[in-house]
mmCIF file of N, CA and C in Angstrom:
data_model
loop_
_atom_site.group_PDB
_atom_site.id
_atom_site.type_symbol
_atom_site.label_atom_id
_atom_site.label_comp_id
_atom_site.label_asym_id
_atom_site.label_seq_id
_atom_site.Cartn_x
_atom_site.Cartn_y
_atom_site.Cartn_z
ATOM 1 N N GLN U 410 -49.399 -0.831 -132.181
ATOM 2 C CA GLN U 410 -49.595 0.227 -131.124
ATOM 3 C C GLN U 410 -48.797 1.546 -131.546
ATOM 4 N N VAL U 411 -49.338 2.605 -131.171
ATOM 5 C CA VAL U 411 -48.792 3.862 -131.650
ATOM 6 C C VAL U 411 -48.904 4.895 -130.436
ATOM 7 N N GLN U 412 -47.847 5.394 -130.045
ATOM 8 C CA GLN U 412 -47.805 6.396 -128.963
ATOM 9 C C GLN U 412 -47.731 7.802 -129.852
ATOM 10 N N LEU U 413 -48.641 8.702 -129.271
ATOM 11 C CA LEU U 413 -48.632 10.089 -129.542
ATOM 12 C C LEU U 413 -48.377 11.150 -128.537
ATOM 13 N N VAL U 414 -47.701 12.074 -128.799
ATOM 14 C CA VAL U 414 -47.311 13.151 -127.908
ATOM 15 C C VAL U 414 -47.438 14.431 -128.419
ATOM 16 N N GLU U 415 -48.377 15.296 -127.948
ATOM 17 C CA GLU U 415 -48.532 16.715 -128.505
ATOM 18 C C GLU U 415 -47.678 17.642 -127.754
ATOM 19 N N SER U 416 -47.404 18.659 -128.301
ATOM 20 C CA SER U 416 -46.619 19.656 -127.862
ATOM 21 C C SER U 416 -46.906 21.002 -128.502
ATOM 22 N N GLY U 417 -46.553 22.219 -127.924
ATOM 23 C CA GLY U 417 -46.921 23.502 -128.573
ATOM 24 C C GLY U 417 -47.892 24.376 -128.154
ATOM 25 N N GLY U 418 -48.800 23.780 -127.225
ATOM 26 C CA GLY U 418 -49.853 24.575 -126.762
ATOM 27 C C GLY U 418 -49.318 25.733 -125.729
ATOM 28 N N GLY U 419 -50.271 26.614 -125.251
ATOM 29 C CA GLY U 419 -49.879 27.730 -124.612
ATOM 30 C C GLY U 419 -51.152 28.645 -124.649
ATOM 31 N N LEU U 420 -50.629 29.909 -123.922
ATOM 32 C CA LEU U 420 -51.633 31.098 -123.892
ATOM 33 C C LEU U 420 -51.078 32.082 -124.865
ATOM 34 N N VAL U 421 -52.212 32.514 -125.860
ATOM 35 C CA VAL U 421 -52.029 33.534 -126.867
ATOM 36 C C VAL U 421 -52.989 34.524 -126.830
ATOM 37 N N GLN U 422 -52.810 35.630 -127.302
ATOM 38 C CA GLN U 422 -53.894 36.668 -127.383
ATOM 39 C C GLN U 422 -54.743 36.379 -128.714
ATOM 40 N N ALA U 423 -55.936 36.959 -128.810
ATOM 41 C CA ALA U 423 -56.751 36.885 -129.920
ATOM 42 C C ALA U 423 -56.147 37.314 -131.135
ATOM 43 N N GLY U 424 -56.174 36.787 -132.157
ATOM 44 C CA GLY U 424 -55.684 37.210 -133.474
ATOM 45 C C GLY U 424 -54.188 36.579 -133.587
ATOM 46 N N GLY U 425 -53.581 35.988 -132.555
ATOM 47 C CA GLY U 425 -52.121 35.384 -132.687
ATOM 48 C C GLY U 425 -52.352 34.079 -133.395
ATOM 49 N N SER U 426 -51.126 33.370 -133.118
ATOM 50 C CA SER U 426 -50.792 32.050 -133.761
ATOM 51 C C SER U 426 -50.173 31.094 -132.971
ATOM 52 N N LEU U 427 -50.325 29.925 -133.259
ATOM 53 C CA LEU U 427 -49.705 28.830 -132.441
ATOM 54 C C LEU U 427 -49.486 27.634 -133.455
ATOM 55 N N THR U 428 -48.502 26.861 -133.269
ATOM 56 C CA THR U 428 -48.284 25.623 -133.936
ATOM 57 C C THR U 428 -48.076 24.460 -133.152
ATOM 58 N N LEU U 429 -49.087 23.523 -133.152
ATOM 59 C CA LEU U 429 -49.087 22.341 -132.481
ATOM 60 C C LEU U 429 -48.295 21.223 -133.275
ATOM 61 N N SER U 430 -47.654 20.431 -132.413
ATOM 62 C CA SER U 430 -46.840 19.298 -133.053
ATOM 63 C C SER U 430 -47.284 17.958 -132.349
ATOM 64 N N CYS U 431 -47.243 17.043 -133.126
ATOM 65 C CA CYS U 431 -47.648 15.683 -132.451
ATOM 66 C C CYS U 431 -46.662 14.488 -132.951
ATOM 67 N N GLY U 432 -45.811 14.053 -131.974
ATOM 68 C CA GLY U 432 -44.940 13.060 -132.408
ATOM 69 C C GLY U 432 -45.420 11.809 -132.253
ATOM 70 N N ALA U 433 -45.153 10.776 -133.267
ATOM 71 C CA ALA U 433 -45.607 9.580 -133.018
ATOM 72 C C ALA U 433 -44.375 8.340 -133.053
ATOM 73 N N SER U 434 -44.716 7.362 -132.290
ATOM 74 C CA SER U 434 -43.584 6.394 -132.299
ATOM 75 C C SER U 434 -44.409 5.023 -132.290
ATOM 76 N N GLY U 435 -43.790 3.993 -132.671
ATOM 77 C CA GLY U 435 -44.522 2.690 -132.826
ATOM 78 C C GLY U 435 -44.518 2.278 -134.223
ATOM 79 N N ARG U 436 -45.800 1.632 -134.679
ATOM 80 C CA ARG U 436 -45.844 1.152 -136.106
ATOM 81 C C ARG U 436 -45.637 2.197 -136.901
ATOM 82 N N VAL U 437 -45.659 1.805 -138.321
ATOM 83 C CA VAL U 437 -45.228 2.688 -139.478
ATOM 84 C C VAL U 437 -46.307 3.960 -139.452
ATOM 85 N N PHE U 438 -45.713 5.088 -139.278
ATOM 86 C CA PHE U 438 -46.654 6.243 -139.276
ATOM 87 C C PHE U 438 -47.325 6.544 -140.420
ATOM 88 N N SER U 439 -46.942 6.337 -141.531
ATOM 89 C CA SER U 439 -47.511 6.590 -142.855
ATOM 90 C C SER U 439 -48.613 5.632 -143.074
ATOM 91 N N SER U 440 -48.949 4.674 -142.331
ATOM 92 C CA SER U 440 -50.020 3.882 -142.547
ATOM 93 C C SER U 440 -51.211 4.352 -141.855
ATOM 94 N N TYR U 441 -51.227 5.557 -141.178
ATOM 95 C CA TYR U 441 -52.270 6.180 -140.434
ATOM 96 C C TYR U 441 -52.909 7.448 -141.013
ATOM 97 N N VAL U 442 -54.210 7.579 -141.094
ATOM 98 C CA VAL U 442 -54.780 8.953 -141.171
ATOM 99 C C VAL U 442 -54.586 9.514 -139.939
ATOM 100 N N MET U 443 -54.392 10.821 -140.017
ATOM 101 C CA MET U 443 -54.189 11.520 -138.657
ATOM 102 C C MET U 443 -55.082 12.626 -138.490
ATOM 103 N N GLY U 444 -55.469 12.932 -137.358
ATOM 104 C CA GLY U 444 -56.609 13.961 -137.088
ATOM 105 C C GLY U 444 -56.165 14.750 -135.888
ATOM 106 N N TRP U 445 -56.703 15.960 -135.793
ATOM 107 C CA TRP U 445 -56.679 16.763 -134.647
ATOM 108 C C TRP U 445 -58.220 17.029 -134.221
ATOM 109 N N PHE U 446 -58.354 16.797 -132.881
ATOM 110 C CA PHE U 446 -59.718 17.090 -132.267
ATOM 111 C C PHE U 446 -59.462 18.156 -131.181
ATOM 112 N N ARG U 447 -60.629 18.728 -130.521
ATOM 113 C CA ARG U 447 -60.328 19.574 -129.312
ATOM 114 C C ARG U 447 -61.631 19.357 -128.452
ATOM 115 N N GLN U 448 -61.378 19.557 -127.180
ATOM 116 C CA GLN U 448 -62.345 19.537 -126.256
ATOM 117 C C GLN U 448 -62.416 20.799 -125.421
ATOM 118 N N ALA U 449 -63.317 21.749 -125.446
ATOM 119 C CA ALA U 449 -63.473 22.826 -124.453
ATOM 120 C C ALA U 449 -64.077 22.305 -123.247
ATOM 121 N N LEU U 450 -63.956 23.077 -122.282
ATOM 122 C CA LEU U 450 -64.398 22.760 -120.798
ATOM 123 C C LEU U 450 -65.846 22.714 -120.968
ATOM 124 N N GLY U 451 -66.369 21.574 -120.512
ATOM 125 C CA GLY U 451 -67.890 21.445 -120.464
ATOM 126 C C GLY U 451 -68.587 20.944 -121.788
ATOM 127 N N LYS U 452 -67.712 20.720 -122.702
ATOM 128 C CA LYS U 452 -68.215 20.311 -124.211
ATOM 129 C C LYS U 452 -67.759 19.000 -124.411
ATOM 130 N N GLU U 453 -68.193 18.426 -125.691
ATOM 131 C CA GLU U 453 -67.945 17.391 -126.212
ATOM 132 C C GLU U 453 -66.758 17.558 -127.039
ATOM 133 N N ARG U 454 -65.902 16.424 -127.321
ATOM 134 C CA ARG U 454 -64.699 16.482 -128.092
ATOM 135 C C ARG U 454 -65.073 16.658 -129.562
ATOM 136 N N GLU U 455 -64.659 17.611 -130.100
ATOM 137 C CA GLU U 455 -64.902 17.809 -131.511
ATOM 138 C C GLU U 455 -63.852 17.877 -132.621
ATOM 139 N N PHE U 456 -64.164 17.502 -133.904
ATOM 140 C CA PHE U 456 -63.190 17.391 -134.925
ATOM 141 C C PHE U 456 -62.631 18.711 -135.302
ATOM 142 N N VAL U 457 -61.488 18.715 -135.460
ATOM 143 C CA VAL U 457 -60.753 20.083 -136.117
ATOM 144 C C VAL U 457 -60.257 19.967 -137.432
ATOM 145 N N ALA U 458 -59.411 18.699 -137.846
ATOM 146 C CA ALA U 458 -58.759 18.680 -139.132
ATOM 147 C C ALA U 458 -58.271 17.252 -139.095
ATOM 148 N N THR U 459 -58.257 16.713 -140.455
ATOM 149 C CA THR U 459 -57.738 15.519 -140.776
ATOM 150 C C THR U 459 -56.907 15.531 -142.028
ATOM 151 N N ILE U 460 -55.671 14.681 -142.187
ATOM 152 C CA ILE U 460 -54.770 14.700 -143.229
ATOM 153 C C ILE U 460 -54.698 13.154 -143.677
ATOM 154 N N SER U 461 -54.490 13.035 -144.948
ATOM 155 C CA SER U 461 -54.265 11.652 -145.472
ATOM 156 C C SER U 461 -52.931 11.036 -145.114
ATOM 157 N N ARG U 462 -52.805 9.848 -145.402
ATOM 158 C CA ARG U 462 -51.480 9.095 -145.139
ATOM 159 C C ARG U 462 -50.304 9.831 -145.852
ATOM 160 N N SER U 463 -50.484 10.233 -147.116
ATOM 161 C CA SER U 463 -49.517 10.753 -147.723
ATOM 162 C C SER U 463 -49.405 12.345 -147.531
ATOM 163 N N GLY U 464 -50.460 12.900 -146.931
ATOM 164 C CA GLY U 464 -50.300 14.391 -146.761
ATOM 165 C C GLY U 464 -50.870 15.165 -147.989
ATOM 166 N N GLY U 465 -51.426 14.472 -149.010
ATOM 167 C CA GLY U 465 -51.884 15.223 -150.169
ATOM 168 C C GLY U 465 -53.316 15.572 -150.124
ATOM 169 N N ALA U 466 -53.951 15.086 -149.094
ATOM 170 C CA ALA U 466 -55.371 15.657 -148.808
ATOM 171 C C ALA U 466 -55.709 15.979 -147.453
ATOM 172 N N THR U 467 -56.518 17.014 -147.231
ATOM 173 C CA THR U 467 -56.873 17.567 -145.943
ATOM 174 C C THR U 467 -58.439 17.735 -145.944
ATOM 175 N N TYR U 468 -58.865 18.044 -144.643
ATOM 176 C CA TYR U 468 -60.128 18.234 -144.483
ATOM 177 C C TYR U 468 -60.319 18.968 -143.237
ATOM 178 N N TYR U 469 -61.404 19.926 -143.181
ATOM 179 C CA TYR U 469 -61.318 20.928 -141.895
ATOM 180 C C TYR U 469 -62.717 20.971 -141.465
ATOM 181 N N ALA U 470 -62.949 21.229 -140.225
ATOM 182 C CA ALA U 470 -64.140 21.669 -139.717
ATOM 183 C C ALA U 470 -64.310 23.076 -140.133
ATOM 184 N N ASP U 471 -65.631 23.507 -140.292
ATOM 185 C CA ASP U 471 -65.949 24.778 -140.829
ATOM 186 C C ASP U 471 -65.417 25.813 -140.128
ATOM 187 N N SER U 472 -65.528 25.674 -138.710
ATOM 188 C CA SER U 472 -65.186 26.637 -137.583
ATOM 189 C C SER U 472 -63.710 27.101 -137.729
ATOM 190 N N VAL U 473 -62.745 26.239 -138.334
ATOM 191 C CA VAL U 473 -61.242 26.547 -138.570
ATOM 192 C C VAL U 473 -61.038 26.737 -139.920
ATOM 193 N N LYS U 474 -61.673 26.390 -140.964
ATOM 194 C CA LYS U 474 -61.326 26.463 -142.191
ATOM 195 C C LYS U 474 -60.667 27.913 -142.669
ATOM 196 N N GLY U 475 -59.770 27.995 -143.235
ATOM 197 C CA GLY U 475 -59.187 29.254 -143.607
ATOM 198 C C GLY U 475 -58.178 29.849 -142.647
ATOM 199 N N ARG U 476 -58.278 29.367 -141.430
ATOM 200 C CA ARG U 476 -57.402 29.797 -140.305
ATOM 201 C C ARG U 476 -56.310 28.627 -139.810
ATOM 202 N N PHE U 477 -56.698 27.393 -139.902
ATOM 203 C CA PHE U 477 -55.682 26.438 -139.479
ATOM 204 C C PHE U 477 -55.293 25.549 -140.624
ATOM 205 N N THR U 478 -54.080 25.007 -140.468
ATOM 206 C CA THR U 478 -53.482 24.280 -141.558
ATOM 207 C C THR U 478 -52.868 22.878 -140.752
ATOM 208 N N ILE U 479 -53.278 21.797 -141.349
ATOM 209 C CA ILE U 479 -52.866 20.562 -140.932
ATOM 210 C C ILE U 479 -51.750 20.154 -141.994
ATOM 211 N N SER U 480 -50.740 19.504 -141.328
ATOM 212 C CA SER U 480 -49.660 19.037 -142.398
ATOM 213 C C SER U 480 -48.927 17.728 -141.491
ATOM 214 N N ARG U 481 -48.123 17.157 -142.312
ATOM 215 C CA ARG U 481 -47.395 15.975 -141.685
ATOM 216 C C ARG U 481 -46.076 15.801 -142.357
ATOM 217 N N ASP U 482 -45.195 15.406 -141.686
ATOM 218 C CA ASP U 482 -43.890 14.812 -142.274
ATOM 219 C C ASP U 482 -43.563 13.412 -141.827
ATOM 220 N N ASN U 483 -43.782 12.544 -142.702
ATOM 221 C CA ASN U 483 -43.738 11.048 -142.627
ATOM 222 C C ASN U 483 -42.345 10.618 -142.321
ATOM 223 N N ALA U 484 -41.348 11.422 -142.732
ATOM 224 C CA ALA U 484 -39.910 10.916 -142.330
ATOM 225 C C ALA U 484 -39.711 11.354 -140.768
ATOM 226 N N LYS U 485 -40.359 12.439 -140.380
ATOM 227 C CA LYS U 485 -40.024 12.750 -138.919
ATOM 228 C C LYS U 485 -41.188 12.157 -137.925
ATOM 229 N N THR U 486 -42.040 11.539 -138.644
ATOM 230 C CA THR U 486 -43.198 10.789 -137.861
ATOM 231 C C THR U 486 -44.173 11.983 -136.999
ATOM 232 N N THR U 487 -44.388 13.073 -137.621
ATOM 233 C CA THR U 487 -44.814 14.096 -136.906
ATOM 234 C C THR U 487 -46.029 14.684 -137.757
ATOM 235 N N VAL U 488 -47.112 15.078 -137.052
ATOM 236 C CA VAL U 488 -48.196 15.904 -137.606
ATOM 237 C C VAL U 488 -48.218 17.221 -136.957
ATOM 238 N N TYR U 489 -48.710 18.233 -137.609
ATOM 239 C CA TYR U 489 -48.707 19.581 -137.300
ATOM 240 C C TYR U 489 -50.155 20.238 -137.335
ATOM 241 N N LEU U 490 -50.312 21.184 -136.523
ATOM 242 C CA LEU U 490 -51.477 21.946 -136.800
ATOM 243 C C LEU U 490 -51.032 23.592 -136.507
ATOM 244 N N GLN U 491 -51.108 24.128 -137.610
ATOM 245 C CA GLN U 491 -50.635 25.621 -137.650
ATOM 246 C C GLN U 491 -51.981 26.295 -137.400
ATOM 247 N N MET U 492 -52.161 27.132 -136.499
ATOM 248 C CA MET U 492 -53.244 27.911 -136.152
ATOM 249 C C MET U 492 -53.038 29.240 -136.199
ATOM 250 N N ASN U 493 -53.777 30.039 -137.145
ATOM 251 C CA ASN U 493 -53.639 31.544 -137.210
ATOM 252 C C ASN U 493 -54.988 32.286 -136.885
ATOM 253 N N SER U 494 -54.955 33.569 -136.710
ATOM 254 C CA SER U 494 -56.135 34.208 -136.328
ATOM 255 C C SER U 494 -56.838 33.607 -135.295
ATOM 256 N N LEU U 495 -56.266 33.204 -134.221
ATOM 257 C CA LEU U 495 -57.000 32.493 -133.059
ATOM 258 C C LEU U 495 -58.109 33.416 -132.416
ATOM 259 N N LYS U 496 -59.051 32.742 -132.022
ATOM 260 C CA LYS U 496 -60.043 33.280 -131.282
ATOM 261 C C LYS U 496 -60.334 32.704 -129.895
ATOM 262 N N PRO U 497 -60.867 33.434 -129.033
ATOM 263 C CA PRO U 497 -61.216 32.798 -127.765
ATOM 264 C C PRO U 497 -62.065 31.640 -127.778
ATOM 265 N N GLU U 498 -62.882 31.357 -128.806
ATOM 266 C CA GLU U 498 -63.645 30.139 -128.792
ATOM 267 C C GLU U 498 -62.745 28.928 -129.275
ATOM 268 N N ASP U 499 -61.688 29.236 -129.726
ATOM 269 C CA ASP U 499 -60.643 28.206 -130.053
ATOM 270 C C ASP U 499 -59.954 27.703 -128.872
ATOM 271 N N THR U 500 -60.322 28.221 -127.429
ATOM 272 C CA THR U 500 -59.592 27.778 -126.412
ATOM 273 C C THR U 500 -60.231 26.129 -126.098
ATOM 274 N N ALA U 501 -59.360 25.297 -125.936
ATOM 275 C CA ALA U 501 -59.634 23.860 -125.675
ATOM 276 C C ALA U 501 -58.342 23.105 -125.373
ATOM 277 N N VAL U 502 -58.629 21.866 -124.958
ATOM 278 C CA VAL U 502 -57.437 20.894 -125.033
ATOM 279 C C VAL U 502 -57.581 20.355 -126.429
ATOM 280 N N TYR U 503 -56.248 20.261 -126.954
ATOM 281 C CA TYR U 503 -56.197 19.823 -128.296
ATOM 282 C C TYR U 503 -55.573 18.456 -128.391
ATOM 283 N N TYR U 504 -56.151 17.462 -129.209
ATOM 284 C CA TYR U 504 -55.633 16.199 -129.336
ATOM 285 C C TYR U 504 -55.366 15.620 -130.733
ATOM 286 N N CYS U 505 -54.110 15.009 -130.781
ATOM 287 C CA CYS U 505 -54.011 14.330 -132.124
ATOM 288 C C CYS U 505 -54.209 12.856 -131.985
ATOM 289 N N ALA U 506 -54.724 12.280 -132.995
ATOM 290 C CA ALA U 506 -55.159 10.971 -132.974
ATOM 291 C C ALA U 506 -54.723 10.167 -134.345
ATOM 292 N N ALA U 507 -54.701 8.938 -134.436
ATOM 293 C CA ALA U 507 -54.186 8.243 -135.484
ATOM 294 C C ALA U 507 -55.335 7.065 -135.905
ATOM 295 N N ALA U 508 -55.617 7.061 -137.091
ATOM 296 C CA ALA U 508 -56.749 6.038 -137.471
ATOM 297 C C ALA U 508 -56.285 5.073 -138.506
ATOM 298 N N LEU U 509 -56.511 3.795 -138.116
ATOM 299 C CA LEU U 509 -56.195 2.812 -139.207
ATOM 300 C C LEU U 509 -57.457 2.408 -139.906
ATOM 301 N N ILE U 510 -57.889 3.063 -140.901
ATOM 302 C CA ILE U 510 -59.071 2.826 -141.589
ATOM 303 C C ILE U 510 -58.853 2.375 -142.984
ATOM 304 N N PRO U 511 -59.697 1.637 -143.742
ATOM 305 C CA PRO U 511 -59.582 1.019 -145.090
ATOM 306 C C PRO U 511 -58.819 2.060 -145.915
ATOM 307 N N THR U 512 -57.839 1.465 -146.751
ATOM 308 C CA THR U 512 -57.068 2.296 -147.573
ATOM 309 C C THR U 512 -57.982 3.036 -148.823
ATOM 310 N N ILE U 513 -59.095 2.436 -148.996
ATOM 311 C CA ILE U 513 -60.007 3.148 -149.920
ATOM 312 C C ILE U 513 -60.378 4.521 -149.481
ATOM 313 N N ARG U 514 -60.305 4.864 -148.233
ATOM 314 C CA ARG U 514 -60.640 6.253 -147.653
ATOM 315 C C ARG U 514 -59.423 6.835 -147.161
ATOM 316 N N ASP U 515 -59.360 8.139 -147.495
ATOM 317 C CA ASP U 515 -58.128 8.921 -147.135
ATOM 318 C C ASP U 515 -58.177 9.759 -145.980
ATOM 319 N N LEU U 516 -59.399 10.024 -145.393
ATOM 320 C CA LEU U 516 -59.566 11.029 -144.411
ATOM 321 C C LEU U 516 -60.640 10.532 -143.411
ATOM 322 N N SER U 517 -60.655 11.152 -142.218
ATOM 323 C CA SER U 517 -61.819 10.629 -141.262
ATOM 324 C C SER U 517 -61.891 11.899 -140.411
ATOM 325 N N SER U 518 -63.308 12.310 -140.232
ATOM 326 C CA SER U 518 -63.601 13.237 -139.085
ATOM 327 C C SER U 518 -64.413 12.676 -138.080
ATOM 328 N N LEU U 519 -64.519 11.566 -138.103
ATOM 329 C CA LEU U 519 -65.209 10.775 -136.981
ATOM 330 C C LEU U 519 -64.378 10.221 -135.704
ATOM 331 N N HIS U 520 -64.774 10.836 -134.702
ATOM 332 C CA HIS U 520 -63.978 10.348 -133.377
ATOM 333 C C HIS U 520 -63.824 8.851 -133.134
ATOM 334 N N SER U 521 -65.003 8.264 -133.543
ATOM 335 C CA SER U 521 -65.012 6.678 -133.386
ATOM 336 C C SER U 521 -64.002 6.049 -134.112
ATOM 337 N N GLU U 522 -63.534 6.426 -135.182
ATOM 338 C CA GLU U 522 -62.713 5.644 -136.269
ATOM 339 C C GLU U 522 -61.161 5.946 -135.876
ATOM 340 N N TYR U 523 -60.947 6.710 -134.791
ATOM 341 C CA TYR U 523 -59.491 6.911 -134.365
ATOM 342 C C TYR U 523 -59.051 5.962 -133.481
ATOM 343 N N ASP U 524 -57.964 5.239 -133.664
ATOM 344 C CA ASP U 524 -57.582 4.102 -132.700
ATOM 345 C C ASP U 524 -56.586 4.635 -131.394
ATOM 346 N N TYR U 525 -56.010 5.640 -131.800
ATOM 347 C CA TYR U 525 -54.746 6.005 -130.805
ATOM 348 C C TYR U 525 -55.045 7.469 -130.605
ATOM 349 N N TRP U 526 -54.758 7.868 -129.281
ATOM 350 C CA TRP U 526 -54.930 9.303 -128.859
ATOM 351 C C TRP U 526 -53.831 9.701 -128.177
ATOM 352 N N GLY U 527 -53.210 11.085 -128.302
ATOM 353 C CA GLY U 527 -52.449 11.588 -127.461
ATOM 354 C C GLY U 527 -52.964 12.043 -126.098
ATOM 355 N N GLN U 528 -52.091 12.630 -125.273
ATOM 356 C CA GLN U 528 -52.682 13.211 -123.871
ATOM 357 C C GLN U 528 -53.379 14.405 -124.112
ATOM 358 N N GLY U 529 -53.140 15.203 -125.133
ATOM 359 C CA GLY U 529 -53.656 16.546 -125.156
ATOM 360 C C GLY U 529 -52.790 17.595 -124.711
ATOM 361 N N THR U 530 -52.985 18.838 -125.308
ATOM 362 C CA THR U 530 -52.104 20.135 -124.898
ATOM 363 C C THR U 530 -53.097 21.342 -124.981
ATOM 364 N N GLN U 531 -52.997 21.846 -123.953
ATOM 365 C CA GLN U 531 -53.979 23.083 -123.764
ATOM 366 C C GLN U 531 -53.648 24.278 -124.622
ATOM 367 N N VAL U 532 -54.609 24.953 -125.071
ATOM 368 C CA VAL U 532 -54.507 26.043 -125.928
ATOM 369 C C VAL U 532 -55.484 27.045 -125.395
ATOM 370 N N THR U 533 -55.001 28.277 -124.922
ATOM 371 C CA THR U 533 -55.932 29.249 -124.292
ATOM 372 C C THR U 533 -55.616 30.570 -125.076
ATOM 373 N N VAL U 534 -56.820 31.013 -125.503
ATOM 374 C CA VAL U 534 -56.846 32.407 -126.334
ATOM 375 C C VAL U 534 -57.581 33.457 -125.621
ATOM 376 N N SER U 535 -56.765 34.443 -125.223
ATOM 377 C CA SER U 535 -57.379 35.389 -124.508
ATOM 378 C C SER U 535 -57.865 36.637 -125.375
ATOM 379 N N SER U 536 -58.893 37.155 -124.901
ATOM 380 C CA SER U 536 -59.600 38.341 -125.581
ATOM 381 C C SER U 536 -59.052 39.650 -125.224
#
């Protein structure tokens, strides 16, 4: 069992930056592939970014590539999402998630492969 708690959301103007954090407790954090997803009002939850167990590999949705950076600190059992050049369309509830997938794979963008989810943190970007 893993408990995930996000923080760092808020209101920011377009073009601004925010950094989200997700602290984990429970089983060994480094065993999990981590991901960030988001859900805008009235829309389905969508993939944002994922990071491998060691932090050496990352993968992003096209909509955030070049603007967002995912990272992790296994010693602090925390994953981060640095968001720059924010746009109004980035407005959503952001969720971090942890996946126990076969070690032959390092990353996952599939919602269904994630086993544990945080409660979410609201990010609002004003125009």
